[in-house]
Amino acid sequence: MKRILALVLSLGMLLSLAACGGGDDGKTDDGGSTAANTQVLYHVYNSAPYVTLDPSTEYSNGIMVLQNVYETLTRYNEETGEVDPLLATSWTQNEDGTVWVFQLRDDVTFHDGTKMTAQQVVNSINRSMELGQGGAYIWDAVLAENGGSVEATGDYEVTITCGYPCAMDLVASAGYAAYIMSDSVIDMTTEWFNEGHDGGTGPYTIAQANGDSVVLKAYEDYRGGWSDNQYKNIMIKSVPESSARRQMLETGEAQLSSDFSATDLDALRGETDKVYLYEADTFNNIILFLNTETYPCNNADFRRALAYAFPYEETVNEVLNGEANQSVGTVPSGLWGHDDGILQYTCDLEKAQEYLDKSGVDTNGLELTVTYMNGYDAYASALQLYQVNLKQLGIKLNLQSMEWDQQWAKAQNLNPEDRQDMFVFIWWPDYADPASWFSTLIHSEDSITYNLSYLKNAELDTLIDEAVEETVTDRDAATEKYVQIQQTVAEEAYLLNLYDQVHTYVVSNTIQGVEENPSYSYAIQYYNITSK
C-alpha cells in the first residue's frame, strides 16, 4: 500500500511540474485535451535508474538518465557502424591517428543558458580525466603523462593530441565519461549532482532525483525544438517487482518497461490491445571465465570438455525465454570485429566426455566452484542446468551467489588457489570498439582487474596492441586480427562466451519511437518518443 501511495504522490508531483512547465497548455485545436497523452511519460525500471548523476563518474544504470540530459561530441550510429556528428560538426585526423581536430556547433547552449564553446569542451574532458573514475580510462591516450593533451584552438575548435594512435571519434561517442558540461558545474561534487542538478546540453534537465526515481523536464531552449506530441516530462522509477510493472502497463499507469519474468512477459504478449513488444539486440554479453592458472582449468582439453557441457540452447530458449542469442565469438553480432565463422560450442555431452578423457583429469572427488552475482536469477537457473550436465561427467559444480564486491575480491586474490574456478558476469563496451573486450578481458595484466581467466599470452597481447592502433589507420586489418584472436580464444576455451542479451521492452500502444542504440545499453532517447 505504501509503495502504491508513493507512486501516486510521485506522479502527482510530476503532473504539477507539467502544469507549470509553460509552452504547452495541453489543448488541441478543437478544444479537446491532450494532457492524458503527452503530459508525462512514465518509464518503470526494474532497479534504481542511477548510481550517481555525475556525468564524469557514473558507470552504471545512470546512462539511461545521462543520455537524455548531456551530449557528447559524436554519437554511434548502429545502422552504419560509424559515428555521427552531435556536438561536433566534423573532425579530421592526422595520418597515424594521434592528432584530432573537432569543429563544434555554434548554436548549443547549456541548461544554465550559457553558450557552449571549445573551452567548455576542454574543461569537461579535463574534469573526467582528473577525477579518473568510472569510464575515465577512455581518455588514457590524452593524459599528459602519456604524451597527450586537449586544447581549444579556436572558439569552436578543439584539438586532441594522443600519446599513441587512438580512435578518438569513437572515444568521443562513449556513453560514460565523455559528456560535455557547463563550466558552472565543473567544480561541483557528486553529492551536488545527486541532489538533482545538472549542467548538460541535452533535451531534458533533471527536475528531481531521490535514489530510486528521476524526474526529467524539457529544456525549452533545446536547439532541436519541441512539437506538441513530444513528452516534456519524464518519470523514471524503480519498481523491482515484475508483476507490479506488468499491472502498471496493463492499467495504463506506465507506458514503458522491460526485464519482465517469463510469466509476465508471456501474459503481456497477449495484451495487443494495450501494448506491443520491441526487441533490441545489444552489445551486452554474458561470459564464463575459467581460472587458467589452477588445476584442472589450466588443461586445455578439460576446458573444452567444460565448453561442450554448457546448456547454451536450454539457457537461451528456456531460461531466457528467447530473450538472448547464443554468442559466436567474443564480439557481439552487429559490431565490427564480429565473425559468424568463429567456433561456436554446442551442448554435446558425448564430445565433452571425449575431451574429458583426452585431458587425463581424474574426476574422482573433483569439485569446481562458480560464482555469480546475487539477484541474477537467470545466471542461477543456467548454472543449475550446467551443474546437472557436469554431474553426468563426474564433476561436482558448487554454485556461489555473492555480492559483486565479494566476488571480485575473491577473483583478485593473490593466491590463485583461493580464487573461484569459474566467474560469470556481463560485459558491454563503453564505446563501439572491440578493444573494450580484448584490451580489458584478454590482454595480460600486471595486476588483476577484468582479465579473470588470468591469461598471459604474449602472442595475443601483440595482436591486440596492433589491432588497437590499426583501428585508426586500417580498420580491415584490425578486424582480421580481432577475428584471429577470437578464434584462438574459442579453440583454447580460455573463456566461454555464453549469450548476447536481447532487451525486450513492453510499450504502451499510445506511444511510438522507442528505440535502444546497442552502444548505450538501456538508454532510451525520450526526445524521439511521441504520442500516437
C-alpha positions in Angstrom: 0.0 0.0 0.0 2.8 2.4 0.9 4.5 1.6 -2.4 1.4 2.4 -4.4 0.8 5.6 -2.5 4.4 6.7 -3.1 3.9 6.1 -6.8 0.7 8.2 -6.8 2.4 11.0 -5.0 5.4 10.9 -7.3 3.2 11.0 -10.4 1.2 13.8 -8.8 4.3 15.9 -8.3 5.3 15.3 -11.9 1.9 16.4 -13.2 2.4 19.6 -11.2 5.7 20.2 -12.9 3.9 19.6 -16.3 1.2 22.1 -15.4 3.7 24.9 -14.6 6.2 23.9 -17.3 5.0 26.5 -19.8 4.9 26.3 -23.5 2.2 23.7 -23.8 -1.3 24.2 -22.5 -2.4 20.6 -23.4 -5.2 21.8 -25.7 -5.9 20.6 -29.2 -7.3 22.8 -31.9 -10.8 21.5 -31.4 -10.7 22.3 -27.7 -10.1 18.7 -26.5 -7.3 17.9 -24.1 -4.1 16.1 -25.0 -2.8 16.1 -21.4 -3.5 12.5 -20.8 -1.3 11.6 -23.7 1.7 13.9 -23.5 2.0 15.4 -20.1 4.0 12.6 -18.6 5.9 9.6 -20.0 6.3 7.1 -17.2 9.1 4.6 -17.6 9.2 1.9 -14.8 12.6 0.1 -14.4 13.5 -3.0 -12.5 16.2 -1.3 -10.4 17.5 2.1 -9.4 17.9 4.3 -12.5 21.4 5.6 -11.4 24.2 5.1 -9.0 25.4 8.7 -9.3 24.3 11.6 -11.6 27.8 12.9 -12.0 28.5 12.9 -15.8 32.2 12.3 -15.3 32.0 9.4 -12.9 28.7 7.5 -13.4 29.4 4.0 -14.7 26.2 2.1 -14.3 22.4 2.4 -14.9 22.7 6.2 -14.9 23.4 6.1 -18.6 19.6 6.0 -19.1 19.4 9.4 -17.5 22.6 11.0 -18.6 22.0 10.2 -22.3 18.9 12.4 -22.1 20.5 15.3 -20.2 24.0 15.5 -21.6 25.5 15.1 -25.0 28.8 14.0 -26.5 30.9 15.2 -29.4 29.9 12.3 -31.6 27.2 9.5 -31.4 27.4 5.9 -32.6 25.1 5.0 -35.5 24.1 1.4 -35.2 22.9 1.3 -38.8 26.1 2.4 -40.4 28.5 1.2 -37.8 30.2 4.6 -37.8 29.8 7.7 -35.6 27.7 10.7 -36.5 28.3 14.4 -35.5 26.5 15.5 -32.4 28.1 18.5 -30.6 30.9 18.3 -33.1 30.0 19.0 -36.7 33.1 17.4 -38.3 36.6 16.3 -37.5 39.9 15.4 -39.1 42.9 13.3 -38.0 46.5 13.1 -39.0 47.9 10.0 -40.7 48.7 8.0 -37.7 45.6 9.0 -35.6 47.5 10.9 -32.9 46.1 14.4 -33.6 42.3 15.0 -33.9 40.7 18.3 -34.7 37.0 18.7 -33.9 34.8 21.5 -35.3 31.9 22.3 -32.9 28.4 23.5 -33.4 27.9 27.2 -32.6 24.2 27.0 -31.6 24.5 25.0 -28.4 23.5 26.3 -25.0 23.8 24.6 -21.6 20.8 24.4 -19.3 22.1 27.4 -17.4 21.7 29.5 -20.6 25.4 29.9 -21.3 26.8 29.1 -24.7 29.0 26.1 -25.5 32.4 27.0 -26.8 35.6 25.0 -27.3 36.9 25.9 -23.8 33.9 24.2 -22.1 34.6 21.0 -24.1 38.2 21.1 -23.0 37.2 21.7 -19.3 34.7 18.8 -19.4 37.3 16.3 -20.8 39.9 17.5 -18.3 37.4 17.1 -15.4 36.7 13.5 -16.3 40.4 12.8 -16.7 41.3 14.4 -13.4 38.6 12.6 -11.4 39.8 9.4 -13.0 36.7 7.4 -12.1 34.1 5.3 -13.9 34.9 5.2 -17.6 37.6 7.8 -17.5 40.1 5.3 -18.8 38.8 6.1 -22.3 40.9 9.2 -22.3 44.1 7.4 -21.4 45.8 8.4 -24.7 45.1 12.1 -23.9 46.7 12.1 -20.4 49.7 14.4 -20.1 51.8 11.6 -18.6 51.1 9.6 -21.8 52.1 12.4 -24.1 48.5 13.7 -24.8 46.6 16.9 -24.4 43.3 18.6 -25.2 43.1 22.3 -26.0 40.9 24.9 -27.5 42.4 26.0 -30.8 39.5 28.3 -31.8 36.2 29.4 -30.3 34.6 26.4 -31.9 37.6 24.1 -32.5 39.1 21.6 -30.1 42.4 19.8 -30.8 43.0 16.5 -29.1 46.6 15.1 -29.2 47.1 11.5 -28.3 50.2 9.9 -26.9 49.6 6.9 -29.2 47.2 6.2 -32.1 43.6 6.3 -30.8 40.2 6.2 -32.5 39.2 9.5 -30.8 36.0 9.7 -32.9 34.8 6.5 -31.2 36.1 7.6 -27.8 34.1 10.9 -28.1 30.9 8.9 -28.5 31.2 6.9 -25.3 28.2 6.5 -23.0 30.4 7.2 -20.0 32.9 9.9 -19.1 32.6 11.7 -22.5 29.8 14.1 -21.6 30.2 17.9 -22.2 29.1 20.1 -19.3 28.8 23.8 -18.4 31.7 25.5 -16.6 29.2 26.3 -13.8 29.2 22.6 -12.7 32.9 21.7 -13.3 33.8 22.1 -9.6 30.6 20.5 -8.2 30.7 17.3 -6.2 28.9 14.1 -6.9 26.6 14.9 -4.0 25.5 18.1 -5.7 24.6 16.2 -8.9 22.8 13.6 -6.9 20.6 16.2 -5.4 19.0 16.6 -8.8 21.2 19.2 -10.5 22.8 19.1 -13.9 24.9 21.1 -16.4 24.1 19.5 -19.7 23.1 20.5 -23.3 20.6 17.7 -23.9 16.8 18.0 -24.5 16.0 17.4 -20.8 17.0 18.8 -17.4 16.9 16.9 -14.1 14.0 18.3 -12.1 14.2 15.8 -9.2 16.2 12.8 -8.1 15.8 10.7 -5.0 17.7 7.5 -5.5 15.0 5.2 -6.8 13.4 7.7 -9.2 14.3 10.6 -11.5 12.1 13.3 -13.0 13.2 14.9 -16.2 11.7 18.1 -17.6 12.1 19.6 -21.1 14.8 22.1 -21.7 12.6 24.6 -23.5 15.5 26.2 -25.5 16.8 22.9 -26.8 18.1 23.6 -30.3 16.0 20.8 -31.8 12.8 22.5 -30.7 9.6 20.8 -29.4 6.4 19.6 -31.0 3.0 19.1 -29.4 3.2 15.3 -29.4 6.6 15.0 -27.7 6.9 14.3 -24.0 8.2 17.2 -21.9 8.0 15.4 -18.6 9.6 12.1 -17.9 9.3 9.9 -14.8 11.8 7.1 -14.4 11.2 5.0 -11.4 12.4 1.8 -9.9 9.7 -0.8 -9.5 11.5 -4.1 -8.8 8.5 -6.5 -8.9 7.8 -7.7 -12.4 4.2 -8.3 -11.6 3.8 -4.7 -10.4 5.3 -3.3 -13.6 3.1 -5.6 -15.6 0.0 -4.2 -13.8 1.1 -0.6 -14.4 1.3 -1.2 -18.1 -2.0 -3.1 -18.3 -3.8 -0.3 -16.4 -2.1 2.4 -18.5 -0.4 4.0 -15.4 3.0 3.4 -17.1 3.9 3.4 -20.8 7.3 1.7 -20.9 9.2 -1.1 -19.1 11.5 -4.1 -19.6 13.1 -7.1 -17.8 9.9 -9.0 -17.0 9.6 -12.5 -15.8 8.9 -15.1 -18.4 5.3 -15.5 -17.0 4.6 -11.8 -17.0 6.1 -11.3 -20.5 4.0 -14.1 -21.9 0.9 -12.5 -20.5 1.8 -9.1 -21.9 2.4 -10.6 -25.3 -1.3 -11.3 -25.4 -2.3 -7.7 -24.4 -2.1 -6.5 -28.0 -4.9 -4.0 -27.4 -2.8 -2.2 -24.8 0.9 -2.8 -25.5 3.4 -4.0 -28.1 6.8 -5.6 -27.7 10.0 -4.1 -29.0 13.1 -6.3 -29.1 16.6 -4.6 -29.2 19.8 -6.5 -29.9 22.6 -5.4 -27.7 26.3 -5.4 -27.3 25.9 -7.0 -23.9 27.3 -10.5 -23.5 27.5 -12.9 -20.7 30.9 -14.5 -20.2 32.0 -17.5 -18.1 35.7 -17.0 -17.2 37.8 -20.1 -16.4 40.7 -19.9 -14.0 43.5 -21.0 -16.3 46.2 -20.6 -13.6 45.0 -23.5 -11.5 44.3 -27.2 -12.0 42.2 -28.5 -13.7 41.2 -25.4 -15.7 44.9 -25.0 -16.8 44.3 -28.0 -19.0 43.0 -27.0 -22.5 41.2 -30.3 -23.2 39.5 -30.1 -19.8 38.3 -26.6 -20.6 37.0 -27.9 -23.9 35.1 -30.5 -22.0 33.6 -27.7 -19.9 32.7 -25.8 -23.1 30.8 -28.7 -24.6 28.9 -29.3 -21.3 27.3 -25.9 -21.0 23.5 -25.8 -21.8 23.5 -23.0 -24.3 20.3 -23.8 -26.1 18.4 -24.5 -22.9 19.6 -21.3 -21.4 18.5 -19.2 -24.4 15.2 -20.9 -25.1 14.0 -21.9 -21.6 15.8 -19.9 -19.0 15.7 -16.6 -21.0 12.5 -17.3 -22.9 14.3 -16.5 -26.2 15.4 -13.0 -25.0 19.0 -13.7 -26.0 21.2 -15.2 -28.8 23.9 -17.7 -28.2 27.3 -15.9 -28.6 29.5 -16.5 -31.6 32.9 -15.3 -30.5 33.6 -12.5 -28.1 32.4 -9.6 -30.2 28.6 -9.4 -30.3 26.7 -9.6 -33.7 26.2 -6.1 -35.2 29.6 -4.7 -34.1 32.6 -4.6 -36.4 35.0 -7.4 -35.4 32.3 -10.0 -35.2 32.5 -13.0 -37.4 29.9 -15.8 -37.7 32.7 -18.3 -38.7 34.3 -18.4 -35.3 34.0 -21.7 -33.4 30.7 -21.9 -31.5 30.3 -24.7 -29.0 27.1 -26.6 -28.6 25.9 -28.7 -25.7 27.2 -32.1 -26.6 27.9 -34.4 -23.6 29.5 -37.1 -25.8 32.1 -34.6 -27.1 32.5 -33.3 -23.5 33.3 -36.8 -22.4 35.8 -37.3 -25.2 37.7 -34.2 -24.3 37.5 -35.1 -20.6 39.0 -38.5 -21.3 41.7 -36.8 -23.5 42.6 -34.4 -20.7 43.6 -37.1 -18.3 41.9 -35.3 -15.5 40.7 -37.7 -12.7 37.1 -36.7 -11.8 37.0 -38.8 -8.7 36.0 -36.4 -6.0 36.6 -33.4 -8.3 34.7 -30.2 -7.3 34.6 -26.9 -9.1 33.2 -23.6 -7.8 31.4 -21.0 -9.9 30.5 -17.5 -8.6 27.8 -15.2 -9.8 26.1 -12.0 -8.6 23.2 -12.1 -6.1 19.9 -11.4 -7.6 20.7 -12.6 -11.1 18.1 -15.4 -11.4 18.9 -16.2 -15.0 22.5 -17.0 -14.1 21.4 -19.2 -11.2 19.0 -21.1 -13.5 21.5 -21.6 -16.3 24.2 -22.7 -13.8 21.8 -25.2 -12.2 21.4 -26.8 -15.7 25.1 -26.8 -16.1 25.5 -28.4 -12.7 23.3 -31.3 -13.9 25.3 -31.8 -17.1 28.7 -31.8 -15.3 27.4 -34.3 -12.8 26.9 -36.7 -15.7 30.6 -36.3 -16.4 31.5 -37.0 -12.7 32.2 -33.3 -11.9 30.6 -31.6 -8.9 29.8 -27.9 -9.5 29.3 -25.7 -6.5 27.3 -22.6 -7.1 28.1 -19.5 -5.0 25.9 -16.4 -5.2 27.8 -13.4 -4.0 27.7 -9.6 -3.8 29.8 -8.1 -6.6 32.5 -6.7 -4.3 32.9 -10.1 -2.6 33.0 -11.9 -5.9 35.6 -9.5 -7.4 37.7 -9.6 -4.3 37.8 -13.4 -4.5 38.8 -13.2 -8.2 41.6 -10.8 -7.3 43.1 -12.9 -4.5 46.9 -13.1 -4.9 46.8 -16.8 -4.3 45.3 -18.5 -7.5 44.2 -21.5 -5.4 41.9 -19.2 -3.4 40.1 -17.9 -6.5 36.9 -19.3 -8.0 37.3 -21.9 -10.8 34.7 -20.0 -12.8 33.3 -16.5 -12.8 30.2 -15.3 -14.5 29.5 -11.7 -15.4 28.1 -9.4 -18.1 30.2 -7.1 -20.2 29.4 -4.3 -22.6 31.6 -1.7 -24.3 32.0 1.9 -23.2 32.0 2.8 -26.8 31.6 0.7 -30.0 35.0 -0.7 -30.3 36.1 -4.4 -29.9 39.1 -3.2 -27.9 36.8 -3.0 -24.9 36.8 -6.8 -24.7 40.3 -7.6 -25.8 42.3 -4.9 -24.1 40.4 -5.4 -20.9 39.4 -9.0 -20.7 42.1 -10.9 -22.6 45.3 -8.8 -22.6 47.8 -9.6 -20.0 47.6 -7.5 -16.8 50.3 -6.5 -14.2 47.6 -6.5 -11.6 44.2 -8.3 -11.8 41.2 -6.2 -12.9 39.0 -7.8 -15.5 41.2 -10.4 -17.1 39.5 -13.1 -15.0 40.8 -16.0 -16.9 44.3 -14.7 -15.9 45.6 -15.0 -19.5 49.3 -14.2 -20.1 49.7 -14.8 -23.8 52.4 -12.7 -25.5 51.2 -13.5 -29.0 47.6 -12.4 -28.2 48.9 -9.3 -26.5 50.8 -8.3 -29.6 47.8 -8.9 -31.9 45.6 -6.8 -29.5 48.1 -3.9 -29.4 48.4 -3.9 -33.2 44.7 -4.1 -33.7 44.1 -1.1 -31.4 46.5 1.0 -33.4 45.1 -0.2 -36.8 41.6 0.7 -35.7 42.6 4.2 -36.6 44.7 3.6 -39.7 43.5 0.3 -41.2 40.1 -0.9 -39.8 40.1 -4.0 -42.1 43.4 -5.2 -40.7 42.3 -4.6 -37.2 39.1 -6.6 -37.9 41.2 -9.5 -39.2 43.3 -9.6 -36.0 40.3 -9.4 -33.7 38.8 -12.4 -35.6 42.1 -14.3 -35.3 42.2 -13.6 -31.5 38.6 -14.8 -31.1 39.3 -18.0 -32.9 42.2 -18.7 -30.7 40.3 -17.9 -27.5 37.4 -20.2 -28.6 39.7 -23.1 -29.7 41.6 -22.9 -26.4 38.4 -22.3 -24.4 40.1 -19.7 -22.3 36.6 -18.3 -21.5 33.1 -19.3 -22.6 31.0 -16.7 -24.4 27.5 -17.8 -23.4 24.9 -15.5 -24.8 24.3 -12.0 -26.1 21.4 -10.2 -24.4 18.2 -9.1 -26.2 16.4 -6.4 -24.4 12.6 -6.8 -24.7 10.6 -3.6 -24.0 6.9 -3.6 -23.4 5.5 -0.4 -24.8 2.1 1.2 -24.5 0.1 1.4 -27.7 -0.3 5.1 -27.1 3.4 5.9 -27.9 5.9 5.4 -30.7 9.6 6.0 -31.3 11.0 3.7 -28.6 14.5 2.6 -29.7 17.7 1.4 -28.0 21.1 2.0 -29.5 23.2 -1.0 -28.6 26.2 1.3 -27.8 24.1 2.9 -25.0 22.6 0.0 -23.1 19.1 0.6 -21.7 19.2 4.3 -22.7 16.1 5.3 -24.4 16.0 8.7 -26.2 12.8 10.1 -24.8 13.1 13.1 -27.1 12.3 10.8 -30.0 9.1 9.3 -28.4 5.8 10.8 -29.4 2.2 10.1 -28.7 0.2 8.4 -31.4 
